[in-house]
XYZ file of C-alpha atoms in Angstrom:
247
model
C 0.408 -15.711 -11.259
C 3.845 -17.182 -11.801
C 4.911 -15.778 -8.460
C 7.863 -18.143 -7.955
C 9.317 -17.050 -11.274
C 8.691 -13.389 -10.460
C 10.241 -13.625 -7.009
C 13.265 -15.479 -8.386
C 13.746 -12.719 -10.935
C 13.410 -10.042 -8.249
C 16.055 -11.827 -6.165
C 18.338 -11.841 -9.177
C 17.800 -8.157 -9.964
C 18.516 -7.283 -6.332
C 21.891 -8.993 -6.672
C 22.594 -7.581 -10.149
C 21.017 -4.149 -10.110
C 22.617 -2.626 -13.176
C 21.532 -1.847 -16.715
C 23.784 -4.343 -18.570
C 22.423 -7.265 -16.514
C 18.856 -6.025 -16.935
C 19.189 -5.783 -20.707
C 20.796 -9.217 -20.910
C 17.799 -10.679 -19.042
C 15.133 -8.438 -20.576
C 13.109 -11.389 -21.886
C 12.710 -12.728 -18.361
C 11.634 -9.332 -17.077
C 9.060 -9.061 -19.861
C 7.633 -12.485 -19.017
C 7.405 -11.640 -15.315
C 5.799 -8.273 -15.987
C 3.259 -9.900 -18.336
C 2.288 -12.436 -15.658
C 2.038 -9.752 -12.982
C -0.052 -7.449 -15.162
C -2.436 -10.256 -16.098
C -3.149 -10.939 -12.435
C -3.555 -7.258 -11.640
C -6.208 -7.108 -14.366
C -8.033 -9.943 -12.622
C -7.535 -8.305 -9.236
C -9.186 -5.112 -10.499
C -12.199 -7.138 -11.622
C -12.434 -9.011 -8.334
C -12.153 -5.863 -6.221
C -14.743 -4.150 -8.426
C -17.244 -6.828 -7.353
C -17.384 -5.205 -3.887
C -16.033 -1.738 -4.745
C -17.440 -0.605 -8.075
C -15.507 2.680 -7.899
C -12.448 0.878 -9.320
C -14.305 -0.908 -12.129
C -13.145 1.595 -14.782
C -9.444 1.105 -14.076
C -6.992 -0.489 -16.469
C -3.723 -2.149 -15.552
C -1.722 0.848 -16.781
C -3.558 3.019 -14.265
C -2.364 0.851 -11.381
C 1.082 -0.685 -11.886
C 4.199 1.206 -10.908
C 7.173 1.509 -13.200
C 10.175 -0.703 -12.515
C 12.800 1.998 -13.019
C 13.686 3.946 -9.916
C 13.864 7.730 -9.701
C 17.364 8.093 -8.280
C 17.650 11.880 -8.456
C 17.241 12.468 -4.726
C 18.298 9.081 -3.387
C 21.773 8.025 -2.214
C 20.958 4.593 -3.671
C 21.651 4.905 -7.391
C 20.658 1.368 -8.380
C 18.410 1.810 -11.415
C 15.712 -0.789 -10.740
C 13.313 -1.615 -7.958
C 13.473 -4.876 -6.054
C 9.722 -5.380 -6.096
C 6.656 -5.204 -8.308
C 3.752 -3.142 -7.055
C 0.286 -2.033 -8.097
C -2.059 0.485 -6.493
C -5.700 -0.070 -7.396
C -7.224 3.308 -6.651
C -10.321 4.875 -8.205
C -8.428 8.061 -9.087
C -5.191 6.434 -10.178
C -1.963 5.375 -8.550
C -0.794 8.968 -7.926
C -3.978 10.067 -6.161
C -4.211 11.003 -2.489
C -7.378 8.933 -2.294
C -7.091 5.575 -0.565
C -6.840 2.369 -2.584
C -5.625 -1.227 -2.564
C -1.914 -1.968 -2.851
C -0.350 -5.284 -3.953
C 3.374 -5.765 -3.381
C 5.618 -8.641 -4.501
C 9.112 -8.768 -3.051
C 11.124 -11.799 -1.876
C 10.512 -12.271 1.844
C 8.356 -9.183 2.019
C 5.118 -9.666 0.072
C 2.156 -7.719 1.399
C -1.284 -6.254 0.839
C -2.128 -2.729 1.965
C -5.181 -0.494 1.975
C -5.744 3.195 2.637
C -4.006 6.541 2.215
C -0.492 7.793 2.887
C 1.614 10.925 2.362
C -1.375 13.166 3.063
C -0.841 16.956 3.216
C -1.256 18.608 6.601
C -4.547 20.299 5.755
C -6.139 16.993 4.755
C -4.718 15.236 7.808
C -6.265 17.935 9.999
C -9.647 17.337 8.372
C -9.269 13.575 8.813
C -8.499 14.042 12.505
C -11.487 16.310 12.948
C -13.671 13.721 11.240
C -12.459 11.033 13.629
C -13.271 13.171 16.656
C -16.691 14.106 15.272
C -17.562 10.460 14.550
C -15.493 8.611 17.114
C -18.043 5.872 17.803
C -18.202 4.904 14.141
C -14.398 5.104 13.827
C -13.841 2.825 16.812
C -16.426 0.395 15.499
C -14.316 0.096 12.341
C -10.709 0.075 13.567
C -11.242 -1.768 16.851
C -13.239 -4.489 15.177
C -11.529 -7.771 16.221
C -10.934 -8.843 12.615
C -9.374 -5.488 11.711
C -7.082 -5.679 14.742
C -6.153 -9.289 13.947
C -5.110 -8.418 10.405
C -3.615 -4.950 10.894
C -3.034 -4.329 14.601
C -3.303 -0.938 16.283
C -1.602 2.406 15.552
C 2.125 2.352 16.226
C 2.346 -1.385 16.942
C 3.720 -2.285 13.524
C 6.531 -0.601 11.678
C 7.485 0.165 8.121
C 11.032 1.131 9.116
C 12.545 1.912 5.730
C 9.658 4.100 4.606
C 11.067 7.568 3.940
C 9.026 10.705 3.431
C 11.945 11.998 1.373
C 11.210 9.448 -1.342
C 8.184 9.475 -3.618
C 5.469 6.939 -2.901
C 6.385 4.588 -5.723
C 10.078 4.461 -4.781
C 9.852 4.040 -1.037
C 11.593 0.804 -0.012
C 9.409 -1.504 2.022
C 10.500 -3.560 4.996
C 7.406 -3.987 7.083
C 6.397 -5.979 10.104
C 3.799 -8.679 9.516
C 0.981 -6.195 10.087
C 0.568 -2.523 10.771
C -1.789 0.433 10.940
C -0.067 3.732 10.168
C 3.318 4.134 8.480
C 4.411 7.012 10.684
C 3.194 8.611 13.915
C 3.677 11.994 15.520
C 5.566 11.795 18.804
C 3.127 14.181 20.436
C -0.376 15.498 19.925
C -0.915 17.369 16.631
C -1.186 21.133 16.962
C -4.659 22.388 17.734
C -5.959 19.127 19.205
C -6.514 18.294 22.887
C -3.552 16.507 24.423
C -5.752 14.663 26.890
C -8.081 13.239 24.243
C -8.938 9.649 25.133
C -8.219 8.311 21.649
C -5.197 10.482 20.889
C -3.328 7.632 19.176
C -5.652 7.947 16.182
C -4.923 11.663 15.915
C -1.156 11.152 16.068
C -1.224 9.082 12.879
C 0.363 10.833 9.888
C -1.389 8.549 7.418
C -4.276 6.114 7.393
C -2.767 3.070 5.721
C -2.926 -0.504 6.999
C -1.002 -3.528 5.735
C -0.796 -7.277 6.145
C 2.307 -9.235 5.187
C 1.834 -12.556 3.377
C 4.065 -15.534 2.575
C 5.986 -15.637 -0.695
C 3.728 -18.525 -1.753
C 0.580 -16.395 -1.297
C 0.347 -15.248 -4.934
C 0.981 -18.630 -6.537
C -1.918 -19.843 -8.669
C -5.400 -18.321 -8.632
C -6.580 -18.858 -5.064
C -4.886 -15.689 -3.859
C -7.668 -13.522 -5.272
C -10.193 -14.847 -2.747
C -7.779 -14.406 0.155
C -6.786 -10.901 -0.919
C -10.413 -9.845 -1.343
C -11.250 -11.035 2.178
C -8.381 -8.939 3.597
C -9.249 -5.873 1.536
C -12.911 -6.084 2.574
C -11.941 -5.831 6.247
C -9.873 -2.696 5.551
C -12.365 -1.013 3.221
C -14.592 0.663 5.887
C -11.544 2.457 7.328
C -10.523 3.572 3.859
C -14.060 4.711 3.004
C -14.187 6.763 6.202
C -11.077 8.667 5.139
C -11.923 8.860 1.447
C -15.115 10.731 2.355
C -12.810 13.490 3.656
C -10.084 13.247 1.001
C -12.591 13.442 -1.844
C -13.398 17.004 -0.817
C -9.848 17.968 -1.776
C -9.382 16.062 -5.037
């Protein structure tokens, strides 16, 4: 991937976020998008080697549009400041967990899992954790999982807003995290004195790992991304087994 070129363009669009500038530099956008899409196609193939549920996906199923939906946002700038792709078996708008790739100057990251889950599905996920707590702890308290993603509530995704749709939410994350948002108290209907209450307070089951801007340069990033995604996959599979009952 020509990541340096892409990140330079994204820096420029952040400083010149208006339609006249975009149209004047449309050729550069097209070149950056072509490079990004080509690598996402390869990423799909590489992920499919260990998760064949995504093997049928095409790039158009995964990449997010560059135009922002500004209808309900006080920020009326027309374009995003990042490029993102969500490699998910049921498409980028599904509730089902998948693999997210995010390019943004100073804030590149990889993420895995589910977010913005409705209350009824969250309740089922919490019940599943309690019913299979030993297996859950084996997954999320694995030393490698903790090293890459931390524990619930330790990291932060401070600019994430539930008032924005998933593809528009601005990202400013800590270097790692497990859970975008947390309830302040125990969810209704669950025991307040539960030993592992922090896992029930989570409002999503998404984990992320921030990477350097140089991470996506060349072809070696596929191997590194796959190794990170593989560590997160058991957590995602645990939740997808519940979510699939609703989709």
